[in-house]
Short mmCIF file of C-alpha atoms and ligand atoms in Angstrom, two decimals:
data_model
loop_
_atom_site.label_atom_id
_atom_site.label_comp_id
_atom_site.label_asym_id
_atom_site.label_seq_id
_atom_site.Cartn_x
_atom_site.Cartn_y
_atom_site.Cartn_z
CA UNK A 1 -94.56 -66.38 -1.12
CA UNK A 2 -96.67 -67.32 -3.25
CA UNK A 3 -95.01 -67.57 -6.65
CA UNK A 4 -96.31 -69.02 -10.28
CA UNK A 5 -94.72 -73.09 -10.61
CA UNK A 6 -94.96 -74.13 -14.46
CA UNK A 7 -95.35 -78.24 -13.41
CA UNK A 8 -91.70 -80.07 -13.94
CA UNK A 9 -91.58 -82.72 -16.75
CA UNK A 10 -90.36 -86.60 -15.23
CA UNK A 11 -89.35 -88.26 -17.68
CA UNK A 12 -89.12 -92.50 -17.11
CA UNK A 13 -86.03 -94.52 -17.12
CA UNK A 14 -86.45 -95.87 -19.91
CA UNK A 15 -87.33 -91.93 -21.49
CA UNK A 16 -83.42 -90.72 -19.77
CA UNK A 17 -81.19 -94.40 -21.55
CA UNK A 18 -82.20 -93.28 -24.50
CA UNK A 19 -81.29 -89.84 -24.61
CA UNK A 20 -78.55 -91.03 -23.26
CA UNK A 21 -78.23 -94.07 -26.29
CA UNK A 22 -78.95 -91.64 -28.52
CA UNK A 23 -76.29 -89.12 -27.88
CA UNK A 24 -73.21 -92.05 -26.77
CA UNK A 25 -74.35 -92.75 -30.76
CA UNK A 26 -73.54 -89.59 -31.53
CA UNK A 27 -70.56 -88.63 -29.20
CA UNK A 28 -68.03 -89.02 -32.65
CA UNK A 29 -70.12 -87.20 -34.72
CA UNK A 30 -69.93 -84.12 -32.52
CA UNK A 31 -66.23 -84.96 -31.35
CA UNK A 32 -64.23 -84.33 -34.71
CA UNK A 33 -66.01 -81.06 -35.60
CA UNK A 34 -63.86 -78.05 -36.60
CA UNK A 35 -63.07 -74.93 -34.30
CA UNK A 36 -64.68 -73.21 -37.55
CA UNK A 37 -67.65 -75.27 -36.68
CA UNK A 38 -67.41 -75.34 -32.18
CA UNK A 39 -67.33 -71.50 -32.57
CA UNK A 40 -70.22 -71.28 -34.85
CA UNK A 41 -72.15 -73.15 -32.25
CA UNK A 42 -71.28 -70.95 -29.81
CA UNK A 43 -72.07 -67.64 -31.77
CA UNK A 44 -75.58 -69.47 -32.50
CA UNK A 45 -76.06 -69.72 -28.69
CA UNK A 46 -74.55 -66.32 -28.24
CA UNK A 47 -77.40 -64.03 -30.46
CA UNK A 48 -79.81 -66.56 -28.98
CA UNK A 49 -79.59 -66.45 -25.36
CA UNK A 50 -79.36 -62.64 -25.83
CA UNK A 51 -82.74 -63.18 -27.16
CA UNK A 52 -84.27 -64.48 -24.58
CA UNK A 53 -82.80 -61.49 -22.33
CA UNK A 54 -85.71 -60.82 -20.44
CA UNK A 55 -87.87 -63.86 -20.28
CA UNK A 56 -84.71 -65.09 -17.78
CA UNK A 57 -84.70 -61.78 -15.74
CA UNK A 58 -88.76 -62.68 -15.32
CA UNK A 59 -88.64 -66.34 -14.59
CA UNK A 60 -85.19 -65.16 -12.14
CA UNK A 61 -88.14 -62.43 -10.14
CA UNK A 62 -90.50 -65.12 -9.83
CA UNK A 63 -87.90 -68.29 -8.89
CA UNK A 64 -86.21 -65.66 -5.76
CA UNK A 65 -86.93 -62.16 -6.69
CA UNK A 66 -84.11 -61.34 -7.84
CA UNK A 67 -83.24 -58.35 -9.55
CA UNK A 68 -83.14 -57.42 -13.10
CA UNK A 69 -79.69 -54.88 -13.11
CA UNK A 70 -78.62 -58.61 -10.33
CA UNK A 71 -79.58 -61.15 -13.35
CA UNK A 72 -77.86 -58.75 -16.11
CA UNK A 73 -74.56 -58.69 -14.17
CA UNK A 74 -74.50 -62.47 -12.50
CA UNK A 75 -76.06 -64.43 -15.01
CA UNK A 76 -75.49 -62.76 -18.33
CA UNK A 77 -72.83 -60.69 -18.40
CA UNK A 78 -70.87 -64.00 -16.55
CA UNK A 79 -72.47 -66.12 -19.85
CA UNK A 80 -71.63 -64.21 -22.21
CA UNK A 81 -68.10 -63.27 -21.38
CA UNK A 82 -67.11 -66.57 -21.24
CA UNK A 83 -69.05 -66.70 -24.71
CA UNK A 84 -66.40 -64.09 -25.90
CA UNK A 85 -63.18 -65.72 -23.77
CA UNK A 86 -63.65 -69.42 -25.28
CA UNK A 87 -64.78 -68.37 -29.22
CA UNK A 88 -61.73 -66.04 -29.09
CA UNK A 89 -59.52 -68.62 -28.07
CA UNK A 90 -60.66 -72.24 -28.99
CA UNK A 91 -59.00 -72.12 -32.39
CA UNK A 92 -55.29 -72.18 -29.82
CA UNK A 93 -57.20 -74.78 -27.71
CA UNK A 94 -57.62 -77.19 -30.53
CA UNK A 95 -54.95 -76.80 -31.84
CA UNK A 96 -51.60 -79.09 -31.03
CA UNK A 97 -50.23 -78.36 -28.05
CA UNK A 98 -46.52 -79.41 -28.72
CA UNK A 99 -44.35 -80.51 -25.93
CA UNK A 100 -40.09 -80.73 -25.30
CA UNK A 101 -38.65 -83.50 -26.87
CA UNK A 102 -35.99 -85.79 -24.39
CA UNK A 103 -32.37 -86.23 -25.95
CA UNK A 104 -33.07 -90.22 -25.68
CA UNK A 105 -35.90 -89.62 -28.11
CA UNK A 106 -33.90 -87.77 -30.21
CA UNK A 107 -36.17 -88.24 -34.10
CA UNK A 108 -39.39 -87.64 -32.37
CA UNK A 109 -41.91 -85.16 -32.26
CA UNK A 110 -44.56 -84.72 -29.62
CA UNK A 111 -47.52 -83.03 -27.75
CA UNK A 112 -50.39 -82.90 -27.30
CA UNK A 113 -54.04 -83.14 -28.25
CA UNK A 114 -57.30 -82.11 -26.05
CA UNK A 115 -59.19 -84.74 -27.87
CA UNK A 116 -63.73 -84.80 -26.49
CA UNK A 117 -64.52 -86.90 -23.52
CA UNK A 118 -67.62 -88.22 -25.25
CA UNK A 119 -70.67 -87.70 -23.50
CA UNK A 120 -70.74 -86.04 -20.11
CA UNK A 121 -73.05 -84.81 -17.62
CA UNK A 122 -74.04 -81.42 -16.18
CA UNK A 123 -75.42 -81.15 -13.04
CA UNK A 124 -76.53 -77.53 -11.82
CA UNK A 125 -76.81 -75.63 -8.66
CA UNK A 126 -80.30 -72.85 -8.21
CA UNK A 127 -78.28 -69.89 -6.59
CA UNK A 128 -76.75 -69.41 -10.05
CA UNK A 129 -79.08 -70.98 -12.27
CA UNK A 130 -78.20 -69.59 -14.95
CA UNK A 131 -74.92 -69.21 -15.19
CA UNK A 132 -73.21 -72.69 -13.33
CA UNK A 133 -75.83 -74.23 -16.17
CA UNK A 134 -74.38 -72.50 -19.19
CA UNK A 135 -70.98 -72.24 -17.96
CA UNK A 136 -69.98 -75.25 -18.36
CA UNK A 137 -72.16 -76.13 -20.72
CA UNK A 138 -69.78 -73.01 -22.78
CA UNK A 139 -67.34 -75.35 -21.88
CA UNK A 140 -68.50 -78.80 -22.49
CA UNK A 141 -69.59 -77.83 -25.79
CA UNK A 142 -66.31 -75.73 -27.34
CA UNK A 143 -64.34 -79.49 -25.99
CA UNK A 144 -66.78 -81.04 -28.48
CA UNK A 145 -68.73 -83.07 -26.27
CA UNK A 146 -72.39 -84.85 -26.69
CA UNK A 147 -74.13 -83.18 -23.37
CA UNK A 148 -76.97 -83.43 -20.86
CA UNK A 149 -77.94 -81.02 -18.48
CA UNK A 150 -79.99 -81.46 -15.75
CA UNK A 151 -80.56 -77.58 -13.80
CA UNK A 152 -82.25 -77.71 -10.03
CA UNK A 153 -86.10 -78.12 -9.23
CA UNK A 154 -85.90 -75.08 -6.68
CA UNK A 155 -85.62 -72.77 -9.82
CA UNK A 156 -88.38 -74.09 -11.67
CA UNK A 157 -88.59 -71.04 -13.36
CA UNK A 158 -84.98 -69.72 -15.35
CA UNK A 159 -84.56 -74.03 -15.47
CA UNK A 160 -88.06 -73.80 -18.01
CA UNK A 161 -86.26 -70.59 -20.10
CA UNK A 162 -83.36 -73.02 -20.21
CA UNK A 163 -84.87 -75.63 -21.64
CA UNK A 164 -85.84 -73.46 -24.10
CA UNK A 165 -83.20 -71.39 -25.24
CA UNK A 166 -81.14 -75.36 -25.08
CA UNK A 167 -83.54 -76.71 -27.54
CA UNK A 168 -83.69 -74.21 -29.59
CA UNK A 169 -80.07 -74.14 -30.19
CA UNK A 170 -79.08 -77.35 -30.27
CA UNK A 171 -80.24 -80.69 -32.12
CA UNK A 172 -81.85 -83.24 -29.21
CA UNK A 173 -78.53 -85.80 -30.51
CA UNK A 174 -76.32 -83.14 -29.48
CA UNK A 175 -77.25 -80.82 -25.88
CA UNK A 176 -80.18 -82.27 -24.23
CA UNK A 177 -82.03 -80.49 -21.40
CA UNK A 178 -83.69 -82.55 -19.46
CA UNK A 179 -85.79 -80.77 -15.18
CA UNK A 180 -86.78 -82.62 -12.54
CA UNK A 181 -85.36 -82.69 -8.70
CA UNK A 182 -83.41 -86.00 -6.77
CA UNK A 183 -85.29 -88.59 -8.98
CA UNK A 184 -84.11 -87.84 -12.37
CA UNK A 185 -80.71 -86.72 -10.78
CA UNK A 186 -80.32 -90.31 -9.43
CA UNK A 187 -81.47 -92.15 -12.68
CA UNK A 188 -78.73 -90.02 -14.75
CA UNK A 189 -76.03 -90.53 -11.91
CA UNK A 190 -75.92 -94.76 -13.10
CA UNK A 191 -74.96 -93.38 -16.27
CA UNK A 192 -71.95 -94.11 -17.93
CA UNK A 193 -70.50 -91.15 -18.52
CA UNK A 194 -67.06 -89.97 -19.52
CA UNK A 195 -67.61 -87.13 -16.85
CA UNK A 196 -68.97 -85.33 -14.53
CA UNK A 197 -69.53 -81.65 -14.47
CA UNK A 198 -71.55 -80.41 -10.89
CA UNK A 199 -71.79 -78.14 -8.63
CA UNK A 200 -73.81 -78.16 -5.62
CA UNK A 201 -73.08 -78.69 -2.28
CA UNK A 202 -70.39 -80.89 -0.52
CA UNK A 203 -73.50 -83.61 0.97
CA UNK A 204 -75.15 -84.27 -2.61
CA UNK A 205 -70.81 -83.86 -4.40
CA UNK A 206 -70.35 -86.73 -2.31
CA UNK A 207 -73.14 -89.14 -3.68
CA UNK A 208 -72.36 -88.05 -6.85
CA UNK A 209 -68.45 -88.79 -6.76
CA UNK A 210 -69.51 -92.35 -5.01
CA UNK A 211 -71.73 -92.69 -8.42
CA UNK A 212 -69.15 -91.59 -10.70
CA UNK A 213 -66.34 -94.43 -8.81
CA UNK A 214 -68.72 -97.44 -10.28
CA UNK A 215 -68.53 -95.46 -14.25
CA UNK A 216 -65.33 -94.62 -12.84
CA UNK A 217 -66.35 -91.69 -13.97
CA UNK A 218 -63.95 -88.78 -14.44
CA UNK A 219 -65.70 -85.65 -11.79
CA UNK A 220 -65.51 -82.33 -11.72
CA UNK A 221 -66.83 -81.09 -8.25
CA UNK A 222 -67.52 -76.89 -7.58
CA UNK A 223 -69.34 -77.09 -3.99
CA UNK A 224 -69.45 -75.04 -1.38
CA UNK A 225 -68.31 -74.12 2.55
CA UNK A 226 -67.85 -71.46 4.23
CA UNK A 227 -65.41 -68.65 2.74
CA UNK A 228 -63.35 -66.60 5.20
CA UNK A 229 -62.41 -62.95 4.84
CA UNK A 230 -59.96 -61.73 6.68
CA UNK A 231 -59.53 -58.00 7.85
CA UNK A 232 -55.71 -57.22 9.61
CA UNK A 233 -54.80 -53.40 11.20
CA UNK A 234 -53.71 -51.97 8.23
CA UNK A 235 -56.50 -52.25 5.73
CA UNK A 236 -59.04 -50.07 4.06
CA UNK A 237 -61.51 -49.99 6.20
CA UNK A 238 -64.14 -48.32 4.13
CA UNK A 239 -63.06 -49.86 0.81
CA UNK A 240 -63.52 -54.09 3.03
CA UNK A 241 -66.52 -52.65 4.67
CA UNK A 242 -67.73 -51.30 1.46
CA UNK A 243 -67.34 -54.57 -1.41
CA UNK A 244 -68.31 -57.28 1.96
CA UNK A 245 -71.47 -55.80 2.24
CA UNK A 246 -71.80 -55.68 -1.39
CA UNK A 247 -70.81 -59.27 -2.83
CA UNK A 248 -72.39 -60.73 0.79
CA UNK A 249 -76.27 -59.18 0.21
CA UNK A 250 -75.32 -60.18 -3.86
CA UNK A 251 -78.87 -62.66 -4.51
CA UNK A 252 -79.27 -62.16 -0.81
CA UNK A 253 -76.01 -63.60 0.11
CA UNK A 254 -76.55 -67.25 -1.48
CA UNK A 255 -74.32 -67.28 -3.26
CA UNK A 256 -70.82 -70.12 -2.42
CA UNK A 257 -68.16 -66.92 -2.74
CA UNK A 258 -69.95 -64.79 -0.33
CA UNK A 259 -68.04 -64.00 2.83
CA UNK A 260 -69.73 -66.29 4.83
CA UNK A 261 -68.07 -64.63 7.63
CA UNK A 262 -65.18 -61.73 9.00
CA UNK A 263 -62.40 -61.83 11.13
CA UNK A 264 -61.10 -58.97 11.95
CA UNK A 265 -58.56 -57.29 14.23
CA UNK A 266 -59.72 -56.40 16.93
CA UNK A 267 -59.32 -52.27 17.26
CA UNK A 268 -60.26 -51.44 13.50
CA UNK A 269 -63.41 -53.67 14.64
CA UNK A 270 -66.00 -51.26 15.53
CA UNK A 271 -64.96 -48.67 13.29
CA UNK A 272 -65.13 -51.62 10.43
CA UNK A 273 -69.17 -52.86 11.79
CA UNK A 274 -70.74 -48.38 11.70
CA UNK A 275 -69.18 -49.07 8.32
CA UNK A 276 -70.60 -52.07 7.46
CA UNK A 277 -73.66 -50.42 9.00
CA UNK A 278 -73.20 -47.26 6.80
CA UNK A 279 -73.43 -48.80 3.62
CA UNK A 280 -76.19 -51.58 4.47
CA UNK A 281 -78.41 -47.90 4.47
CA UNK A 282 -76.92 -46.92 1.65
CA UNK A 283 -77.49 -50.09 -0.58
CA UNK A 284 -80.81 -51.05 0.68
CA UNK A 285 -81.93 -47.54 2.85
CA UNK A 286 -84.03 -48.34 6.70
CA UNK A 287 -85.55 -50.97 5.16
CA UNK A 288 -84.66 -53.22 2.84
CA UNK A 289 -87.35 -55.24 2.58
CA UNK A 290 -89.25 -52.09 0.65
CA UNK A 291 -85.40 -52.18 -1.58
CA UNK A 292 -86.45 -53.78 -5.01
CA UNK A 293 -82.40 -54.78 -5.43
CA UNK A 294 -83.39 -56.65 -2.55
CA UNK A 295 -83.94 -60.41 -3.05
CA UNK A 296 -85.39 -63.28 -1.40
CA UNK A 297 -84.12 -67.19 -0.12
CA UNK A 298 -85.39 -69.01 -2.35
CA UNK A 299 -87.98 -70.93 -0.89
CA UNK A 300 -89.52 -71.91 2.59
CA UNK A 301 -86.69 -74.60 3.42
CA UNK A 302 -83.81 -72.72 2.42
CA UNK A 303 -85.22 -69.26 5.20
CA UNK A 304 -86.00 -71.71 7.64
CA UNK A 305 -82.49 -73.13 7.41
CA UNK A 306 -81.20 -70.17 7.98
CA UNK A 307 -83.30 -68.57 10.45
CA UNK A 308 -82.68 -71.36 12.26
CA UNK A 309 -78.95 -70.66 12.71
CA UNK A 310 -79.61 -67.59 13.76
CA UNK A 311 -82.07 -68.16 16.61
CA UNK A 312 -79.83 -70.72 17.53
CA UNK A 313 -76.73 -68.13 18.07
CA UNK A 314 -78.60 -65.30 19.42
CA UNK A 315 -79.64 -68.16 21.79
CA UNK A 316 -76.31 -69.33 22.45
CA UNK A 317 -75.41 -65.79 23.22
CA UNK A 318 -73.91 -63.68 20.05
CA UNK A 319 -75.73 -59.82 19.50
CA UNK A 320 -77.49 -58.69 16.37
CA UNK A 321 -75.31 -55.16 15.26
CA UNK A 322 -77.65 -54.77 11.94
CA UNK A 323 -80.84 -55.90 11.67
CA UNK A 324 -81.93 -59.38 12.61
CA UNK A 325 -85.83 -59.13 11.43
CA UNK A 326 -87.28 -61.22 8.77
CA UNK A 327 -90.72 -61.62 7.67
CA UNK A 328 -91.03 -65.97 6.65
CA UNK A 329 -94.32 -65.68 4.47
CA UNK A 330 -91.61 -63.82 1.99
CA UNK A 331 -88.73 -65.78 2.56
CA UNK A 332 -87.35 -62.27 4.00
CA UNK A 333 -84.55 -61.50 6.58
CA UNK A 334 -82.96 -58.34 6.75
CA UNK A 335 -79.01 -58.31 5.91
CA UNK A 336 -77.94 -58.68 9.88
CA UNK A 337 -74.55 -58.17 11.16
CA UNK A 338 -74.35 -60.65 14.13
CA UNK A 339 -70.83 -60.28 16.33
CA UNK A 340 -69.78 -61.77 19.74
CA UNK A 341 -70.63 -65.79 18.28
CA UNK A 342 -69.11 -68.80 20.39
CA UNK A 343 -66.39 -70.92 18.49
CA UNK A 344 -69.02 -73.72 17.97
CA UNK A 345 -71.94 -71.94 17.31
CA UNK A 346 -74.27 -73.63 14.41
CA UNK A 347 -73.96 -70.39 12.47
CA UNK A 348 -70.14 -70.64 12.68
CA UNK A 349 -69.77 -74.46 11.07
CA UNK A 350 -72.53 -74.61 8.71
CA UNK A 351 -72.32 -72.74 5.20
CA UNK A 352 -74.60 -70.21 6.32
CA UNK A 353 -75.61 -68.54 1.95
CA UNK A 354 -78.53 -65.92 3.21
CA UNK A 355 -77.53 -62.24 4.46
CA UNK A 356 -76.34 -63.14 7.59
CA UNK A 357 -72.71 -61.90 8.45
CA UNK A 358 -70.80 -63.23 11.09
CA UNK A 359 -68.13 -60.15 12.40
CA UNK A 360 -65.95 -62.21 15.20
CA UNK A 361 -62.58 -60.10 15.79
CA UNK A 362 -58.61 -61.63 16.06
CA UNK A 363 -55.60 -60.16 18.04
CA UNK A 364 -52.75 -62.03 16.45
CA UNK A 365 -52.35 -63.47 12.15
CA UNK A 366 -50.32 -66.42 13.15
CA UNK A 367 -52.96 -67.95 15.79
CA UNK A 368 -55.55 -66.51 13.32
CA UNK A 369 -54.22 -69.14 10.17
CA UNK A 370 -53.68 -72.10 12.62
CA UNK A 371 -57.19 -71.65 13.60
CA UNK A 372 -58.29 -71.22 9.80
CA UNK A 373 -56.36 -74.34 9.47
CA UNK A 374 -58.26 -76.65 11.24
CA UNK A 375 -61.63 -76.02 9.32
CA UNK A 376 -62.18 -77.74 5.91
CA UNK A 377 -60.71 -76.16 3.15
CA UNK A 378 -62.82 -73.15 1.71
CA UNK A 379 -64.58 -72.07 -1.79
CA UNK A 380 -62.26 -68.94 -1.67
CA UNK A 381 -60.91 -67.08 1.56
CA UNK A 382 -60.25 -63.20 1.88
CA UNK A 383 -57.73 -61.31 2.70
CA UNK A 384 -57.88 -56.99 3.06
CA UNK A 385 -54.73 -55.84 4.04
CA UNK A 386 -51.95 -53.18 3.43
CA UNK A 387 -49.67 -55.05 5.05
CA UNK A 388 -47.13 -56.95 2.11
CA UNK A 389 -46.02 -59.76 5.12
CA UNK A 390 -49.44 -60.53 6.11
CA UNK A 391 -50.48 -61.23 2.78
CA UNK A 392 -47.77 -62.76 2.31
CA UNK A 393 -48.14 -65.30 4.79
CA UNK A 394 -51.87 -65.44 5.21
CA UNK A 395 -51.53 -66.71 1.11
CA UNK A 396 -48.84 -69.55 1.99
CA UNK A 397 -50.11 -70.53 5.21
CA UNK A 398 -53.92 -71.51 4.22
CA UNK A 399 -55.35 -73.66 1.60
CA UNK A 400 -58.55 -72.45 -0.22
CA UNK A 401 -60.27 -72.74 -3.93
CA UNK A 402 -58.94 -68.93 -4.29
CA UNK A 403 -58.47 -65.66 -2.92
CA UNK A 404 -59.60 -61.47 -3.42
CA UNK A 405 -57.07 -59.51 -1.73
CA UNK A 406 -58.86 -56.58 -0.69
CA UNK A 407 -61.92 -57.54 -3.30
CA UNK A 408 -64.24 -60.48 -2.53
CA UNK A 409 -66.78 -62.88 -4.74
CA UNK A 410 -64.68 -60.62 -8.19
CA UNK A 411 -61.89 -63.09 -8.91
CA UNK A 412 -65.04 -64.82 -10.42
CA UNK A 413 -65.40 -63.12 -13.28
CA UNK A 414 -61.55 -63.46 -14.40
CA UNK A 415 -62.09 -66.20 -17.47
CA UNK A 416 -58.44 -66.29 -16.48
CA UNK A 417 -58.26 -67.74 -13.27
CA UNK A 418 -59.71 -70.95 -13.00
CA UNK A 419 -62.02 -71.38 -10.56
CA UNK A 420 -63.54 -73.78 -7.83
CA UNK A 421 -62.53 -74.93 -4.51
CA UNK A 422 -59.72 -76.91 -3.67
CA UNK A 423 -61.67 -81.15 -1.07
CA UNK A 424 -64.16 -80.60 0.75
CA UNK A 425 -64.98 -77.18 -1.71
CA UNK A 426 -64.06 -78.90 -4.88
CA UNK A 427 -62.01 -80.87 -7.24
CA UNK A 428 -61.13 -79.36 -10.20
CA UNK A 429 -61.75 -76.83 -12.28
CA UNK A 430 -64.18 -74.38 -14.52
CA UNK A 431 -63.59 -71.34 -16.90
CA UNK A 432 -62.25 -69.86 -19.57
CA UNK A 433 -58.94 -72.87 -20.50
CA UNK A 434 -59.70 -75.08 -17.40
CA UNK A 435 -63.17 -75.75 -17.50
CA UNK A 436 -61.81 -77.09 -21.18
CA UNK A 437 -59.46 -78.88 -20.18
CA UNK A 438 -62.04 -80.86 -17.87
CA UNK A 439 -63.74 -81.52 -19.98
CA UNK A 440 -60.97 -83.40 -23.10
CA UNK A 441 -59.41 -85.91 -22.10
CA UNK A 442 -55.62 -84.43 -22.80
CA UNK A 443 -54.86 -87.63 -25.01
CA UNK A 444 -50.18 -88.02 -25.70
CA UNK A 445 -49.04 -88.27 -29.41
CA UNK A 446 -45.39 -89.04 -29.56
CA UNK A 447 -44.34 -89.39 -33.46
CA UNK A 448 -41.66 -90.90 -34.25
CA UNK A 449 -40.76 -89.47 -37.81
CA UNK A 450 -36.60 -90.52 -38.11
CA UNK A 451 -36.25 -93.88 -36.49
CA UNK A 452 -35.35 -93.93 -32.48
CA UNK A 453 -32.07 -94.33 -30.90
CA UNK A 454 -33.49 -96.55 -28.51
CA UNK A 455 -33.47 -99.26 -30.73
CA UNK A 456 -30.66 -99.99 -29.69
CA UNK A 457 -31.06 -101.43 -26.91
CA UNK A 458 -33.64 -104.02 -28.37
CA UNK A 459 -32.54 -107.32 -27.28
CA UNK A 460 -30.94 -109.15 -26.49
CA UNK A 461 -28.96 -107.13 -24.09
CA UNK A 462 -24.85 -106.81 -23.54
CA UNK A 463 -22.50 -105.27 -22.15
CA UNK A 464 -22.37 -102.97 -25.04
CA UNK A 465 -26.27 -102.16 -24.27
CA UNK A 466 -25.18 -101.81 -20.72
CA UNK A 467 -22.30 -99.21 -21.08
CA UNK A 468 -25.04 -96.91 -22.62
CA UNK A 469 -28.50 -97.22 -20.64
CA UNK A 470 -25.33 -97.00 -17.39
CA UNK A 471 -24.20 -94.03 -19.63
CA UNK A 472 -27.70 -92.54 -19.99
CA UNK A 473 -29.01 -93.32 -16.10
CA UNK A 474 -25.57 -91.27 -15.32
CA UNK A 475 -26.13 -87.74 -18.13
CA UNK A 476 -29.42 -87.55 -20.19
P1 NAD B 1 -77.42 -78.56 -3.79
O1 NAD B 1 -76.07 -79.96 -3.55
O2 NAD B 1 -79.30 -79.39 -2.88
O3 NAD B 1 -78.09 -79.16 -5.15
C1 NAD B 1 -77.93 -79.53 -6.61
C2 NAD B 1 -77.97 -80.34 -7.52
O4 NAD B 1 -77.88 -82.16 -7.20
C3 NAD B 1 -79.60 -79.88 -8.26
O5 NAD B 1 -79.98 -80.04 -9.30
C4 NAD B 1 -80.27 -80.64 -7.30
O6 NAD B 1 -81.87 -81.08 -8.12
C5 NAD B 1 -78.71 -82.40 -7.15
N1 NAD B 1 -79.50 -83.41 -6.52
C6 NAD B 1 -79.62 -82.86 -4.88
N2 NAD B 1 -80.11 -83.34 -4.28
C7 NAD B 1 -79.17 -84.66 -5.18
C8 NAD B 1 -79.21 -86.14 -3.95
N3 NAD B 1 -79.45 -86.82 -3.32
N4 NAD B 1 -78.85 -86.56 -5.68
C9 NAD B 1 -78.48 -86.61 -6.72
N5 NAD B 1 -78.20 -85.09 -6.93
C10 NAD B 1 -79.31 -84.51 -5.74
O7 NAD B 1 -77.41 -77.68 -3.90
P2 NAD B 1 -77.98 -76.47 -3.98
O8 NAD B 1 -78.47 -76.81 -2.57
O9 NAD B 1 -78.33 -76.63 -5.79
O10 NAD B 1 -76.72 -75.34 -4.35
C11 NAD B 1 -75.85 -75.28 -2.46
C12 NAD B 1 -75.23 -75.92 -3.08
O11 NAD B 1 -74.17 -74.98 -3.94
C13 NAD B 1 -74.24 -74.38 -1.84
O12 NAD B 1 -73.42 -75.66 -1.36
C14 NAD B 1 -73.29 -73.42 -2.29
O13 NAD B 1 -71.81 -73.36 -1.51
C15 NAD B 1 -72.60 -74.95 -3.67
N6 NAD B 1 -71.98 -74.15 -4.54
C16 NAD B 1 -71.23 -74.06 -4.81
C17 NAD B 1 -70.56 -73.50 -6.39
C18 NAD B 1 -69.70 -73.14 -6.42
O14 NAD B 1 -68.55 -72.91 -7.80
N7 NAD B 1 -68.64 -73.98 -6.39
C19 NAD B 1 -71.34 -72.05 -6.61
C20 NAD B 1 -72.89 -72.29 -7.08
C21 NAD B 1 -73.20 -73.31 -5.63
#
């Protein structure tokens, strides 16, 4: 696809080192700002961000033909709702979090003070370049950090607009956005940040964690994986097909929490596939290629990767039940449904990250759970069912970052829920309070306002003191 790309700026190690030194020198000034000052900063961010709404839409169309409406839904609304949620709650989050006092510590008061970690790094991917860059940035600012942001080089038009926003909102000793690819990332990862918030693939997540270990830098890793969806015999098939088709095709399937593949109870599988086909036509007509609502795969490399997974599945015996056509010169693939895929086929092992939906069948929920638990923990697992026993059995029997019941992907929109994976799909959480917490150090504060009863236990030790500690061990 012939897409104009702005020239990607490059930075020398010296320039990056200097930026880090400036942010480090300013960290205590930023960290000691109060809630009012931080909220003012977020208000300014909010106002300027909205001024760039049209520019973001245009940039994202150039980057991968994303429809303006989808930009509003998944890139603008998600950032403004995070901003509003943070502004509403920040005073409480920054306040003293009192904790109970055990009897043995009578005469004291304790609380948790959430202090800034210091200088933090945010590395983001291309698939939701704005949300996944500015979402963590809001949390980092709310927590009082100075920040370097490194967006993905794969969506250069959007990265340029984000850089303009950052430069307009923040002082250069507060937040700096550095563009660039792996080379810039590598230099940044060699620096002793106080926290790294990385969103991207599990493969690169391991590189980030290894680099962070050298400085004992804490990390939040928001990674990927294969999120399975279960549709049982009691599910509302129409609702399942309607929402799975929608969420699978948003952003052309390039969503970390997309329903990667579906497990449908055998007896309702055909009904489900018929329903998915109906919704595909409803959303994208007979020819999705002509539909402006349907985005493209981000670049030639990614197109090739998804297409290889598709072709390999066909070679191994998978059947095409919807779509199946592609136009490589435009990074276009039909919304595609596959069935009869042998287990062990690449498409059942690797994250698809494109508009191809494998639909497999199952007969026994316990056996399916055992099978799912042999794989890496996914970022999300979705359940379509009206049977409470089945829902409970799946939630209690599996492990995953998040779950929707009778829906998929929408948990991302609730800022009151933690967002993130578990092990292979991630470490740590983002969104709302959980993002603020990730970028903060929970500092324990113990305040002795009366002499402590424990002080009677100072040396020299004797039988009386021994008696007191014996009683404490027994009763306190
Ligand atoms: P990626 O891991 O290739 O790249 C992410 C970032 O890391 C980019 O900024 C890139 O420049 C940088 N990077 C790439 N290789 C690097 C290296 N060797 N050393 C240092 N930095 C490097 O991911 P992507 O292709 O941009 O995004 C897709 C992946 O992200 C998918 O796996 C998806 O599931 C995952 N993802 C996860 C979430 C989440 O919230 N958990 C959200 C979106 C995407």
